[in-house]
């Protein structure tokens, strides 16, 4: 399905942010697994382990309310995130942008790529007339809180989860 | 649009949880405004103030990923919440249920209605094979944190917002 976003977007001469494709999925799942908190939740040991991710990719990709992006350096995926654009009644019927599943490859950390990704997401949210950008981050990721605070996010809410 | 939920659902002999309609909007907006934190954000003084809410209602109502419900006692709306069912890659491509804009009329607080609403939402999330139910609550709503904790939610995340 076509979204409304203006992509691909060059973050620098060699780094491009673009819509993810099905072919990016192994690299994206590897990024999810290459993470202190995601290692047990998202490791791939058998080929069939990819199937639930591919089904989720189809659901995201076919719904214009969701946008999964990757950041590539040459042919390497070095970052990913999902944006969702959610209608709601509160705050005078404001559309919200929600950012989920932000990952930057360990090789690309502290290079400014994460900052460029979130800055792009904020711009895209503004372009779609969202009144708010929201995300939750695990309280154990203290570096992430500082990172988002520097970008203007305020930790005003408790993020509560119930696993089923 | 038709959702997949099994509604209306009787919470008690006289209290029913059902899908919201366009005709419920004035009562829902009144609930949003009848709230310590929402008073300035969601008050209605002119008829045209309803328009952005009605547009948001249409967007929610036409997308099967979203479900806006009301709880009614006779013909009075005493509660509302929005559920969103969001595909994602993390946690093996888990579908998440997100709860937003939960409000219970001041006349109905401490009656168990809020508990019944969230319990129903958790059951609906389970029925739709969600792996997780998530929500954020303003850190100033300390009563709400205790309420959700009693229902099994864990305040594991920082909820970060950026107003545009």
Coordinates of C-alpha atoms in Angstrom, one line a residue:
Chain A
X1 CA 0.0 0.0 0.0
X2 CA 1.2 3.5 -0.6
X3 CA 1.7 5.8 2.3
X4 CA 1.9 9.5 2.2
X5 CA 5.4 9.9 3.3
X6 CA 8.2 11.4 1.2
X7 CA 10.7 8.5 1.1
X8 CA 13.5 7.6 0.6
X9 CA 15.2 10.4 2.6
X10 CA 18.9 10.9 2.6
X11 CA 20.2 11.4 6.1
X12 CA 23.7 12.0 4.8
X13 CA 25.7 11.3 1.6
X14 CA 25.9 7.6 2.4
X15 CA 23.0 6.9 4.8
X16 CA 19.4 6.6 3.6
X17 CA 16.1 6.3 5.5
X18 CA 13.5 4.4 3.5
X19 CA 10.4 2.3 3.8
X20 CA 11.2 -1.3 4.8
X21 CA 10.5 -4.2 2.5
X22 CA 9.9 -7.8 3.1
X23 CA 13.6 -8.4 2.0
X24 CA 14.7 -6.3 5.0
X25 CA 13.1 -8.5 7.5
X26 CA 16.0 -10.8 8.4
X27 CA 18.2 -7.7 9.0
X28 CA 15.4 -6.0 11.1
X29 CA 14.9 -9.1 13.2
X30 CA 18.6 -9.4 13.8
X31 CA 18.6 -5.8 15.0
X32 CA 15.7 -6.6 17.4
X33 CA 17.6 -9.5 18.7
X34 CA 20.9 -7.6 19.0
X35 CA 19.7 -5.8 22.1
X36 CA 20.1 -6.4 25.8
X37 CA 16.4 -6.6 26.5
X38 CA 15.3 -8.2 23.2
X39 CA 17.8 -11.1 23.0
X40 CA 15.5 -13.7 24.6
X41 CA 12.3 -12.3 23.1
X42 CA 13.5 -12.1 19.5
X43 CA 16.2 -14.6 18.6
X44 CA 16.0 -16.7 15.4
X45 CA 17.3 -20.2 15.5
X46 CA 15.2 -22.0 12.9
X47 CA 14.0 -20.8 9.5
X48 CA 10.3 -21.1 10.6
X49 CA 11.1 -18.6 13.5
X50 CA 10.8 -15.9 10.8
X51 CA 7.2 -16.6 10.0
X52 CA 5.4 -14.6 12.7
X53 CA 7.7 -11.6 11.8
X54 CA 6.7 -11.9 8.2
X55 CA 3.0 -12.0 9.1
X56 CA 3.5 -8.9 11.3
X57 CA 5.3 -7.2 8.4
X58 CA 2.4 -7.8 6.1
X59 CA -0.1 -6.4 8.6
X60 CA 2.1 -3.2 9.1
X61 CA 2.8 -2.8 5.4
X62 CA -0.7 -3.0 4.2
X63 CA -2.1 -0.5 6.7
X64 CA -1.4 3.2 5.8
X65 CA -1.6 4.0 9.5
X66 CA 1.7 2.3 10.1
X67 CA 5.1 2.9 8.6
X68 CA 8.1 0.7 9.1
X69 CA 11.3 2.2 8.1
X70 CA 15.0 1.2 7.9
X71 CA 18.1 3.2 7.7
X72 CA 20.7 1.8 5.4
X73 CA 24.4 2.4 4.9
X74 CA 25.2 1.0 1.5
X75 CA 23.4 -2.4 1.6
X76 CA 23.5 -2.7 5.4
X77 CA 20.5 -2.0 7.6
X78 CA 21.8 0.0 10.5
X79 CA 18.6 1.2 12.0
X80 CA 14.8 0.6 12.1
X81 CA 11.7 2.0 13.7
X82 CA 7.9 1.8 13.4
X83 CA 5.7 4.9 13.2
X84 CA 1.9 4.6 13.8
X85 CA -0.5 7.4 13.2
X86 CA -3.4 7.0 15.7
X87 CA -6.7 8.9 15.7
X88 CA -8.1 9.7 19.1
X89 CA -10.7 12.0 20.8
X90 CA -8.7 13.6 23.6
X91 CA -6.9 16.9 23.0
X92 CA -9.7 18.1 20.6
X93 CA -9.6 15.0 18.4
X94 CA -5.8 15.0 18.0
X95 CA -4.0 12.6 15.7
X96 CA -1.0 11.1 17.5
X97 CA 2.2 9.7 16.1
X98 CA 3.6 6.8 18.1
X99 CA 7.1 5.5 17.7
X100 CA 7.8 1.9 18.5
X101 CA 10.7 -0.6 18.1
X102 CA 13.5 1.9 17.6
X103 CA 16.8 0.0 17.1
X104 CA 20.2 1.2 15.9
X105 CA 22.9 -1.3 15.1
X106 CA 25.7 -1.4 17.8
X107 CA 28.2 -0.6 15.0
X108 CA 26.3 2.7 14.4
X109 CA 25.6 3.9 17.9
X110 CA 26.8 7.4 18.9
X111 CA 27.1 8.3 15.2
X112 CA 24.0 10.6 15.3
X113 CA 21.9 8.2 13.3
X114 CA 19.4 7.7 16.1
X115 CA 19.0 11.4 16.5
X116 CA 18.5 11.8 12.7
X117 CA 15.8 9.0 12.7
X118 CA 13.8 10.6 15.5
X119 CA 14.2 14.1 14.1
X120 CA 12.8 12.7 10.8
X121 CA 9.9 11.0 12.6
X122 CA 9.0 14.3 14.4
X123 CA 9.0 16.1 11.1
X124 CA 6.9 13.4 9.5
X125 CA 4.4 13.6 12.4
X126 CA 4.2 17.4 12.0
X127 CA 3.7 17.0 8.2
X128 CA 0.8 14.7 8.9
X129 CA -0.7 17.2 11.3
X130 CA -0.2 15.2 14.5
X131 CA -0.5 17.1 17.7
X132 CA 1.7 14.8 19.7
X133 CA 4.5 12.3 19.3
X134 CA 4.5 9.6 21.9
X135 CA 6.7 6.6 22.8
X136 CA 7.5 4.4 25.7
X137 CA 10.9 3.2 26.7
X138 CA 11.8 0.5 29.2
X139 CA 12.9 2.2 32.5
X140 CA 16.1 0.2 32.4
X141 CA 17.1 2.1 29.2
X142 CA 18.4 5.2 31.0
X143 CA 20.5 6.2 28.1
X144 CA 17.4 6.2 25.9
X145 CA 15.6 8.6 28.4
X146 CA 18.4 11.1 28.2
X147 CA 18.4 10.7 24.4
X148 CA 14.7 11.4 24.0
X149 CA 14.8 14.2 26.6
X150 CA 17.4 16.0 24.6
X151 CA 15.1 15.8 21.6
X152 CA 12.3 17.5 23.6
X153 CA 10.3 14.5 24.9
X154 CA 8.9 14.8 28.4
X155 CA 8.6 11.7 30.7
X156 CA 5.2 12.8 31.9
X157 CA 3.5 9.4 31.9
X158 CA 3.9 6.0 33.4
X159 CA 4.1 3.3 30.6
X160 CA 2.2 0.3 31.9
X161 CA 2.2 -3.1 30.3
X162 CA 0.3 -6.3 30.9
X163 CA 1.7 -9.4 29.2
X164 CA -1.1 -11.9 28.2
Chain B
X1 CA -17.5 -0.5 9.8
X2 CA -17.9 -3.9 11.5
X3 CA -15.4 -4.9 14.1
X4 CA -14.9 -8.4 15.4
X5 CA -15.9 -7.7 18.9
X6 CA -18.9 -9.2 20.7
X7 CA -20.9 -6.2 21.7
X8 CA -23.0 -5.0 23.4
X9 CA -21.8 -6.6 26.6
X10 CA -23.8 -6.4 29.9
X11 CA -21.6 -5.4 32.8
X12 CA -24.5 -5.8 35.2
X13 CA -28.3 -5.8 35.1
X14 CA -28.4 -2.1 34.3
X15 CA -25.0 -1.2 32.9
X16 CA -24.0 -2.0 29.3
X17 CA -20.7 -1.7 27.5
X18 CA -21.2 -1.1 23.7
X19 CA -19.6 0.4 20.7
X20 CA -19.9 4.2 20.6
X21 CA -22.0 6.0 18.0
X22 CA -21.9 9.5 16.6
X23 CA -24.8 10.3 18.8
X24 CA -22.7 9.6 21.9
X25 CA -20.1 12.2 21.0
X26 CA -21.4 15.1 23.1
X27 CA -21.6 12.9 26.2
X28 CA -18.1 11.5 25.5
X29 CA -16.6 14.9 25.0
X30 CA -18.3 16.0 28.3
X31 CA -16.5 13.1 30.0
X32 CA -13.2 14.1 28.6
X33 CA -13.7 17.7 29.8
X34 CA -15.0 16.6 33.2
X35 CA -11.5 15.7 34.3
X36 CA -8.8 17.5 36.3
X37 CA -6.2 17.3 33.5
X38 CA -8.6 17.5 30.5
X39 CA -10.6 20.6 31.5
X40 CA -8.6 23.1 29.5
X41 CA -7.8 20.7 26.6
X42 CA -11.3 19.5 26.0
X43 CA -14.0 22.0 26.9
X44 CA -16.8 22.9 24.5
X45 CA -18.1 26.4 24.5
X46 CA -19.3 26.8 20.8
X47 CA -21.2 24.3 18.7
X48 CA -18.4 24.3 16.1
X49 CA -16.0 23.1 18.9
X50 CA -17.5 19.6 18.3
X51 CA -16.3 19.4 14.7
X52 CA -12.8 18.1 15.3
X53 CA -14.2 15.5 17.7
X54 CA -16.7 14.3 15.1
X55 CA -13.9 14.1 12.4
X56 CA -11.8 12.0 14.9
X57 CA -14.8 9.8 15.6
X58 CA -15.2 9.0 11.9
X59 CA -11.5 8.1 11.6
X60 CA -11.7 5.8 14.7
X61 CA -15.1 4.3 13.7
X62 CA -14.1 3.4 10.1
X63 CA -10.9 1.6 11.0
X64 CA -11.3 -1.9 12.4
X65 CA -8.0 -1.5 14.2
X66 CA -9.7 0.9 16.6
X67 CA -12.7 0.5 18.9
X68 CA -14.3 3.3 20.8
X69 CA -16.7 2.1 23.5
X70 CA -19.1 3.7 26.0
X71 CA -20.6 2.3 29.1
X72 CA -24.2 3.3 29.6
X73 CA -26.5 3.2 32.6
X74 CA -30.0 3.6 31.1
X75 CA -29.5 6.4 28.6
X76 CA -26.6 8.0 30.5
X77 CA -23.0 7.6 29.3
X78 CA -21.0 6.9 32.4
X79 CA -17.7 5.7 30.9
X80 CA -15.7 5.6 27.7
X81 CA -12.4 4.2 26.4
X82 CA -10.6 3.6 23.1
X83 CA -8.9 0.3 22.2
X84 CA -6.4 0.1 19.4
X85 CA -5.0 -3.2 18.1
X86 CA -1.5 -2.5 16.8
X87 CA 0.7 -4.8 14.8
X88 CA 4.4 -4.7 15.5
X89 CA 7.6 -6.7 15.0
X90 CA 9.0 -6.9 18.5
X91 CA 8.3 -9.9 20.7
X92 CA 8.0 -12.2 17.7
X93 CA 5.6 -10.1 15.7
X94 CA 3.2 -9.6 18.6
X95 CA -0.1 -7.8 18.2
X96 CA -0.6 -5.2 21.0
X97 CA -3.8 -3.8 22.5
X98 CA -3.5 -0.2 23.5
X99 CA -6.0 1.5 25.8
X100 CA -6.4 5.3 25.5
X101 CA -8.8 7.9 26.8
X102 CA -10.3 6.0 29.7
X103 CA -12.8 8.1 31.5
X104 CA -15.5 7.3 34.1
X105 CA -18.1 9.9 35.1
X106 CA -17.5 11.3 38.5
X107 CA -20.9 10.1 39.5
X108 CA -19.9 6.5 38.8
X109 CA -16.4 6.4 40.4
X110 CA -15.6 3.8 42.9
X111 CA -18.6 1.8 41.7
X112 CA -16.4 -0.9 40.0
X113 CA -17.3 0.3 36.5
X114 CA -13.7 1.2 35.7
X115 CA -12.5 -2.2 36.8
X116 CA -15.2 -3.9 34.7
X117 CA -14.2 -1.8 31.6
X118 CA -10.5 -2.7 31.8
X119 CA -11.2 -6.3 32.6
X120 CA -13.4 -6.4 29.5
X121 CA -10.6 -4.8 27.5
X122 CA -8.1 -7.4 28.7
X123 CA -10.5 -10.2 27.7
X124 CA -11.1 -8.6 24.3
X125 CA -7.3 -8.3 23.8
X126 CA -6.9 -11.9 24.6
X127 CA -9.7 -12.9 22.3
X128 CA -7.9 -11.1 19.5
X129 CA -4.6 -12.9 20.3
X130 CA -2.8 -9.9 21.5
X131 CA 0.4 -10.7 23.4
X132 CA 0.4 -7.5 25.4
X133 CA -2.0 -4.8 26.7
X134 CA -0.4 -1.3 27.1
X135 CA -1.4 2.1 28.2
X136 CA 0.2 5.3 29.6
X137 CA -1.2 7.3 32.4
X138 CA -0.2 10.8 33.5
X139 CA 2.2 10.6 36.4
X140 CA 0.0 13.0 38.3
X141 CA -2.8 10.4 38.3
X142 CA -1.5 8.3 41.2
X143 CA -4.9 6.7 41.9
X144 CA -4.9 5.4 38.3
X145 CA -1.5 3.8 38.8
X146 CA -2.7 1.9 41.8
X147 CA -5.9 1.0 39.9
X148 CA -4.0 -0.5 36.9
X149 CA -1.4 -2.2 39.2
X150 CA -4.2 -4.0 41.0
X151 CA -5.3 -5.3 37.6
X152 CA -1.9 -6.7 36.8
X153 CA -0.2 -3.9 34.8
X154 CA 3.4 -3.2 35.5
X155 CA 4.8 0.4 35.3
X156 CA 7.9 -0.9 33.5
X157 CA 8.2 2.0 31.0
X158 CA 8.6 5.7 30.8
X159 CA 5.8 7.3 28.8
X160 CA 7.4 10.1 26.9
X161 CA 5.4 12.8 24.9
X162 CA 6.4 15.6 22.7
X163 CA 3.7 18.2 21.9
X164 CA 3.9 19.6 18.4

